[in-house]
Tab-separated table of C-alpha atoms in Angstrom:
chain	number	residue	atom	x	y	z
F	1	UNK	CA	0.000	0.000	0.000
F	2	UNK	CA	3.029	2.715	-0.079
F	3	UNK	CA	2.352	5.135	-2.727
F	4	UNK	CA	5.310	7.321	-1.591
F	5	UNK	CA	9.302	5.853	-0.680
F	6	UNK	CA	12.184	7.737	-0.623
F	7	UNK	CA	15.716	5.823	-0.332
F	8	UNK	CA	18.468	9.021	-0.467
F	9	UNK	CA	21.671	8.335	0.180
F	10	UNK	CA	21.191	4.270	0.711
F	11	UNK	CA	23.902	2.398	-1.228
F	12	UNK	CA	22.896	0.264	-4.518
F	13	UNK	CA	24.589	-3.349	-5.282
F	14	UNK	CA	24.828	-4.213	-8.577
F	15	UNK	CA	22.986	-1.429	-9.696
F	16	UNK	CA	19.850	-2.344	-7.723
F	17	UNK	CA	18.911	-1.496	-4.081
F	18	UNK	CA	17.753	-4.758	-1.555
F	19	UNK	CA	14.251	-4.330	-1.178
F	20	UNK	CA	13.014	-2.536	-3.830
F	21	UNK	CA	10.733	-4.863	-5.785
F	22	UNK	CA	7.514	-5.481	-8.053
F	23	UNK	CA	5.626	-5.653	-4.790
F	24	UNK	CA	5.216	-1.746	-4.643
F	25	UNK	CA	2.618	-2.206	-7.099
F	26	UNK	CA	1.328	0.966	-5.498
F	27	UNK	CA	4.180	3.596	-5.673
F	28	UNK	CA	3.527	6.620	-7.546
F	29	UNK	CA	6.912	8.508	-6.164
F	30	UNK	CA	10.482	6.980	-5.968
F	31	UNK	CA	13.521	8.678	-4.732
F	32	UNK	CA	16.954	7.659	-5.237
F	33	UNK	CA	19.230	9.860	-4.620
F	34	UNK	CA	22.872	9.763	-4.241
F	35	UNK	CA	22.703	6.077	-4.421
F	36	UNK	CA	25.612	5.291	-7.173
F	37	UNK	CA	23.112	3.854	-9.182
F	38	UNK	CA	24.601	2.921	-12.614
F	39	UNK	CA	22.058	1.329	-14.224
F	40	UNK	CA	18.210	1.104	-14.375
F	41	UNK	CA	18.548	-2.138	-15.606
F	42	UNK	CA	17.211	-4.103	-11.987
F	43	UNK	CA	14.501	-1.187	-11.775
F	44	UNK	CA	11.293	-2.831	-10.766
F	45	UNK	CA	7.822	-3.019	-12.644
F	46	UNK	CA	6.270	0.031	-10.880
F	47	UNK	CA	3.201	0.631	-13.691
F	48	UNK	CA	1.752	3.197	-11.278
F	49	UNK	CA	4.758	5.095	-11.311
F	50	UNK	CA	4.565	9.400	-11.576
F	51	UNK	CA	7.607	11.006	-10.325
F	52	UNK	CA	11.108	9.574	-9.923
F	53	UNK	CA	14.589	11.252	-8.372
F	54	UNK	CA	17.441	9.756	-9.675
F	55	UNK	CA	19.801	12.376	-8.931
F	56	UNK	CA	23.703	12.591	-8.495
F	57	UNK	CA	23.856	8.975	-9.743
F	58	UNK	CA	26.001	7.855	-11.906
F	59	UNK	CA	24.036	6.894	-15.185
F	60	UNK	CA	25.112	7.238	-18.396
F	61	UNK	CA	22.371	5.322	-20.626
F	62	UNK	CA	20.036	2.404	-21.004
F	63	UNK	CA	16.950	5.094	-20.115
F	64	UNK	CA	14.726	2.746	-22.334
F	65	UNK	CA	14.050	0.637	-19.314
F	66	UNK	CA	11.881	3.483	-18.017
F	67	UNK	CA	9.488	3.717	-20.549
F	68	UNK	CA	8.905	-0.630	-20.301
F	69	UNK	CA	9.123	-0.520	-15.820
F	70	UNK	CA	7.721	2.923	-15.406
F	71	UNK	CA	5.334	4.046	-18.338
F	72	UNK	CA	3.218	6.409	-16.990
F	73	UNK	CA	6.251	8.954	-15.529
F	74	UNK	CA	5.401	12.240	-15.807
F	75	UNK	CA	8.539	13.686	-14.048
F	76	UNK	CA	11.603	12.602	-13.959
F	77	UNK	CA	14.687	14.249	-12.469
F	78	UNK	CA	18.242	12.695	-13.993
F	79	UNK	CA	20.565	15.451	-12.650
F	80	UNK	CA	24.082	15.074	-11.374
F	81	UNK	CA	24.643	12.171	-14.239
F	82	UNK	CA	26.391	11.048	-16.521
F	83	UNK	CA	24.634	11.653	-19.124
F	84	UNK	CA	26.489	12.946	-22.202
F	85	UNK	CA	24.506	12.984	-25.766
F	86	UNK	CA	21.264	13.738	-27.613
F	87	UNK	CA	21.365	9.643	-28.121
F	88	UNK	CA	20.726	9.113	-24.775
F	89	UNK	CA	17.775	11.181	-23.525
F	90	UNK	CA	16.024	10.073	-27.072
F	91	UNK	CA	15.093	6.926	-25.686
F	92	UNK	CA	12.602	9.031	-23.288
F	93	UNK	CA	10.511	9.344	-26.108
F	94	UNK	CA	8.387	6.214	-25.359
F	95	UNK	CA	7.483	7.997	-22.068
F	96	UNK	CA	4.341	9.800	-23.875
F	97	UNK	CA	3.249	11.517	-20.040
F	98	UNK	CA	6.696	12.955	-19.024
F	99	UNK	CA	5.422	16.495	-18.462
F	100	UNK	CA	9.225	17.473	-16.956
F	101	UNK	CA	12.408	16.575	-17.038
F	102	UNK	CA	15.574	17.820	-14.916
F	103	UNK	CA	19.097	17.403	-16.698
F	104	UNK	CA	20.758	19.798	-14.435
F	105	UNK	CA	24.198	19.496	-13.877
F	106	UNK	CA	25.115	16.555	-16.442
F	107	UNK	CA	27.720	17.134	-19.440
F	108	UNK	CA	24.669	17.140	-22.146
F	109	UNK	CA	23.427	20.835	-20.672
F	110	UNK	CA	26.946	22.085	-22.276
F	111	UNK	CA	25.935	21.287	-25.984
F	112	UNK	CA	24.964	24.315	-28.112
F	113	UNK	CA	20.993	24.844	-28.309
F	114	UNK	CA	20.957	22.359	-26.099
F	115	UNK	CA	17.253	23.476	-24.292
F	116	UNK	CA	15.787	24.190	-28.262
F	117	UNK	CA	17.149	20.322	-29.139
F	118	UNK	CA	16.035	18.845	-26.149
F	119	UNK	CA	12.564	20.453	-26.484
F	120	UNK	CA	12.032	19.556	-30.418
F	121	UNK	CA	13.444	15.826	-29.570
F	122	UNK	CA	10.714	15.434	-26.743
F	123	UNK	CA	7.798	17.098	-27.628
F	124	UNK	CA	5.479	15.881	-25.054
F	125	UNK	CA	7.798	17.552	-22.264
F	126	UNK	CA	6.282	21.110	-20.823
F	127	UNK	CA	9.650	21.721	-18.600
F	128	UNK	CA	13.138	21.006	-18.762
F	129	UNK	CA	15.282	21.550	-15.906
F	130	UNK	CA	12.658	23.375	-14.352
F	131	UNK	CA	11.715	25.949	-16.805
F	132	UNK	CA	9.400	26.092	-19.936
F	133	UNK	CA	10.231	26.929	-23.383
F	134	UNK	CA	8.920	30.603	-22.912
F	135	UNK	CA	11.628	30.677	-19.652
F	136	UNK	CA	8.414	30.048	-17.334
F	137	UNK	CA	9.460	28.454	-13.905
F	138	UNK	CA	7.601	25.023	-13.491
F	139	UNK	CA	5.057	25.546	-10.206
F	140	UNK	CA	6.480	23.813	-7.073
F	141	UNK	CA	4.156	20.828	-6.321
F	142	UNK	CA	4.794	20.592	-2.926
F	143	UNK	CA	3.671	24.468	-2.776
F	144	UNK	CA	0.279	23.898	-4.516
F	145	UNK	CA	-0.262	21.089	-2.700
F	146	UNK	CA	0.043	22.736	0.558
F	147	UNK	CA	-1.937	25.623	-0.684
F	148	UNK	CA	-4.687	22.879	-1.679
F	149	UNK	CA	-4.770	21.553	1.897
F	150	UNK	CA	-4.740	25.397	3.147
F	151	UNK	CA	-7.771	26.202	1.247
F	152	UNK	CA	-9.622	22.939	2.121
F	153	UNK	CA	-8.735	23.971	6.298
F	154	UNK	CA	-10.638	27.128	5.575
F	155	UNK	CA	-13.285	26.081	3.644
F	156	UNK	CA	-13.756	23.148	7.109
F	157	UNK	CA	-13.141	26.174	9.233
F	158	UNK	CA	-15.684	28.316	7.416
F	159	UNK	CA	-18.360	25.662	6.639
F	160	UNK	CA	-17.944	23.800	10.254
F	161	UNK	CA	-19.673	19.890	10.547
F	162	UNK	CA	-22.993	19.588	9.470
F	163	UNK	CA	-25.079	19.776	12.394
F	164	UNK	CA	-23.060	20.963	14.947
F	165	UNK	CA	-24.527	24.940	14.290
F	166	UNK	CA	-27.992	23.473	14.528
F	167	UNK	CA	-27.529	22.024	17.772
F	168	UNK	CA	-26.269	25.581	18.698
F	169	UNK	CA	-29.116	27.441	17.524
F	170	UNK	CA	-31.595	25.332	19.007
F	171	UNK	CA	-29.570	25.391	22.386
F	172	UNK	CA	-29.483	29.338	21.746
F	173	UNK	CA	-33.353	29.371	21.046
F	174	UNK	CA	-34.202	27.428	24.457
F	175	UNK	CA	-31.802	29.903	25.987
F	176	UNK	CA	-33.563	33.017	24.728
F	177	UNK	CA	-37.316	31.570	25.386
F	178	UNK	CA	-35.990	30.891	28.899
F	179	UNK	CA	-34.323	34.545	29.054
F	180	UNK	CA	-37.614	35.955	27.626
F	181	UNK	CA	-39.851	33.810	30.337
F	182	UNK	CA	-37.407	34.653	33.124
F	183	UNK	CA	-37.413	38.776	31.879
F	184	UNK	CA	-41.005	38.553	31.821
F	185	UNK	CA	-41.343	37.142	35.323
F	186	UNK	CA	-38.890	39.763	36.740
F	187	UNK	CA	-40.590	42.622	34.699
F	188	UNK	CA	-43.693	41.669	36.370
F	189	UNK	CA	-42.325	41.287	40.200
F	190	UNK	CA	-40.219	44.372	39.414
F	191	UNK	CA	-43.480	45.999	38.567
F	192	UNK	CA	-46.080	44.726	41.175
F	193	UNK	CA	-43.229	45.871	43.738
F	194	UNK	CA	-43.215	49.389	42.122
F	195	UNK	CA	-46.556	49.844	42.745
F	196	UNK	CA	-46.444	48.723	46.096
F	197	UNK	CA	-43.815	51.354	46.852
F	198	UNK	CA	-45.834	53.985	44.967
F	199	UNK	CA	-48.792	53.678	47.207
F	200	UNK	CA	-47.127	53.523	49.672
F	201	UNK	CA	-44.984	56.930	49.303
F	202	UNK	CA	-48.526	58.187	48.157
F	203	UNK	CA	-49.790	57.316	51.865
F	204	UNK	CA	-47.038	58.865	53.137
F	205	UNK	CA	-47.605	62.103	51.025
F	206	UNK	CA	-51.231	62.221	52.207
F	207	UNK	CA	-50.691	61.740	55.839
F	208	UNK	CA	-47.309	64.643	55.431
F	209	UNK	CA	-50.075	66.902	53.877
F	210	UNK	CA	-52.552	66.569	56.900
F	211	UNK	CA	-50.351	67.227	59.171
F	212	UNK	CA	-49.362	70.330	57.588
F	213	UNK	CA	-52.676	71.498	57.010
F	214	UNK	CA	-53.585	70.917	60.964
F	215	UNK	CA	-50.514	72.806	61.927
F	216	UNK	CA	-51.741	75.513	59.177
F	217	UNK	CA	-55.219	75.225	61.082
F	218	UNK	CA	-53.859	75.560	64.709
F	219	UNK	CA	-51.586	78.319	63.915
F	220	UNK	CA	-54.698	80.308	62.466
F	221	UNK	CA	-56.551	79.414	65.740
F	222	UNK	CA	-54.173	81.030	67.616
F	223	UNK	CA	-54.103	83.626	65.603
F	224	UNK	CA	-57.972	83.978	66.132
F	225	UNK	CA	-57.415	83.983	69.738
F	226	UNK	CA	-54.793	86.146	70.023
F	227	UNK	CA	-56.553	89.192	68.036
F	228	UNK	CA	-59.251	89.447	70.688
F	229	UNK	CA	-56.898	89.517	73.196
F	230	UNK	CA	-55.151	92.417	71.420
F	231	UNK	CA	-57.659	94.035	70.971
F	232	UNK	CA	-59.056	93.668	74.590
F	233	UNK	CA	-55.845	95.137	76.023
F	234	UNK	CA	-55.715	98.023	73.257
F	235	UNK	CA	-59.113	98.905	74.846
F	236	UNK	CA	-58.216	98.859	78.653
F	237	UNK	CA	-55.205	101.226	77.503
C-alpha cells in the first residue's frame, strides 16, 4: 500500500537497491538519490509510477528501461549524471506523459541549443530543468499542494460539521425563550413591587399633607385667639 518511498543516500549493489521490488505495485513517487546507481537495468515493474529522483547517480544510458518498468512517468529528475549525448535522452521518447524533465548538472546541458534540441526531440515535455520553453518556472508541487490543503482547512473552518450549528441554535433558542420567560417574570415582580412602593410613598404624602394642614389650622386658631386679646388690652389702655 506505499504510494510514496524515498531511499536518499542508501547504497545500490549491482545497480539495484535490496528491497526494492515489483511488490510496490502501489508507488507513484520513488527517490533515489545519491545512491551510485549505474544502471536502471534491476529497476522494478512500478506501472503506477509518476515522479522519480534519480539524482547525483552515476548513469550514463540504457533510459529505455523506463518507458517498459515505469510508463506512466510524468517527471523525472536525472541530474548530477552522466549523461552525455542527444542519443541518450532520445530513448525518453516512449514515455508519452513525461510532463518534466531535470538534466541539471550533467555534461549534455553544455551542448549548443541544447534546451531548443532537447525540447524539439521530446515534444510531449512542458519543462526542462525546471523551466518552460517561454523561460516560465515550473510551479512547485509541494507548494500547490500545501496551498490545496490550506484552502480545504478554511473552507472546514468556514463551513464547520454539518449539524453541529444546529444544535447551537436550538440550544441558543431554548436559551432566549428561557431569558424571555425569566425577563417577563422579573418585569412583572419588578413591577407589582413598584406599585407597592408607589402607594405607599402616596400614603405617606397624604398623611405629610394633613399634618401640615392641621398645623396651618392651629396656627390660624391662635391667631384667632390672640386678636381678641389684642384688641381687649388696646381697649383697657
Amino acid at each position: 500500500q506505499v504510494t510514496e518511498l524515498v531511499l536518499d543516500n542508501c547504497r545500490s549493489s549491482n545497480g539495484e537497491i535490496e528491497g526494492l521490488n515489483d511488490s510496490f505495485k502501489e508507488l507513484q513517487f520513488l527517490s533515489m538519490a545519491n545512491v551510485e546507481l549505474t544502471s536502471l537495468a534491476k529497476l522494478p515493474m512500478l506501472s503506477k509510477l509518476r515522479k522519480l529522483e534519480l539524482s547525483d547517480n552515476v548513469i550514463s544510458g540504457g533510459l529505455e528501461v523506463l518507458a517498459e518498468r515505469c510508463p506512466n512517468l510524468t517527471y523525472l529528475n536525472l541530474s548530477g549524471n552522466k549523461i552525455k549525448d542527444l542519443g541518450t535522452v532520445e530513448a525518453l521518447q516512449n514515455l508519452k506523459n513525461l510532463k518534466s524533465l531535470d538534466l541539471f548538472n550533467c555534461e549534455i546541458t553544455n551542448l549548443e541549443d541544447y534546451r531548443d534540441s532537447i525540447f524539439e526531440l521530446l515534444q510531449q515535455i512542458t519543462y526542462l530543468d525546471g523551466f518552460d520553453q517561454e523561460d516560465n518556472e515550473a510551479p512547485d508541487s509541494e507548494d500547490d499542494d500545501d496551498e490545496g490543503d490550506e484552502d480545504d482547512d478554511d473552507d472546514e473552518n468556514e463551513a464547520g460539521p454539518p449539524g453541529e450549528y444546529e444544535e447551537e441554535d436550538d440550544e441558543d433558542d431554548g436559551a432566549s425563550d428561557l431569558g424571555e420567560g425569566e425577563e417577563e417574570e422579573e418585569v412583572g415582580l419588578s413591577y407589582l413591587m413598584k406599585e407597592e412602593i408607589q402607594d405607599e410613598e402616596d400614603d405617606d404624602d397624604y398623611v405629610e399633607g394633613g399634618d401640615e394642614e392641621e398645623e396651618a389650622e392651629g396656627v390660624r386658631g391662635e391667631k384667632r385667639k390672640r386678636e381678641p386679646e389684642d384688641e381687649g388690652e388696646e381697649e383697657e389702655d
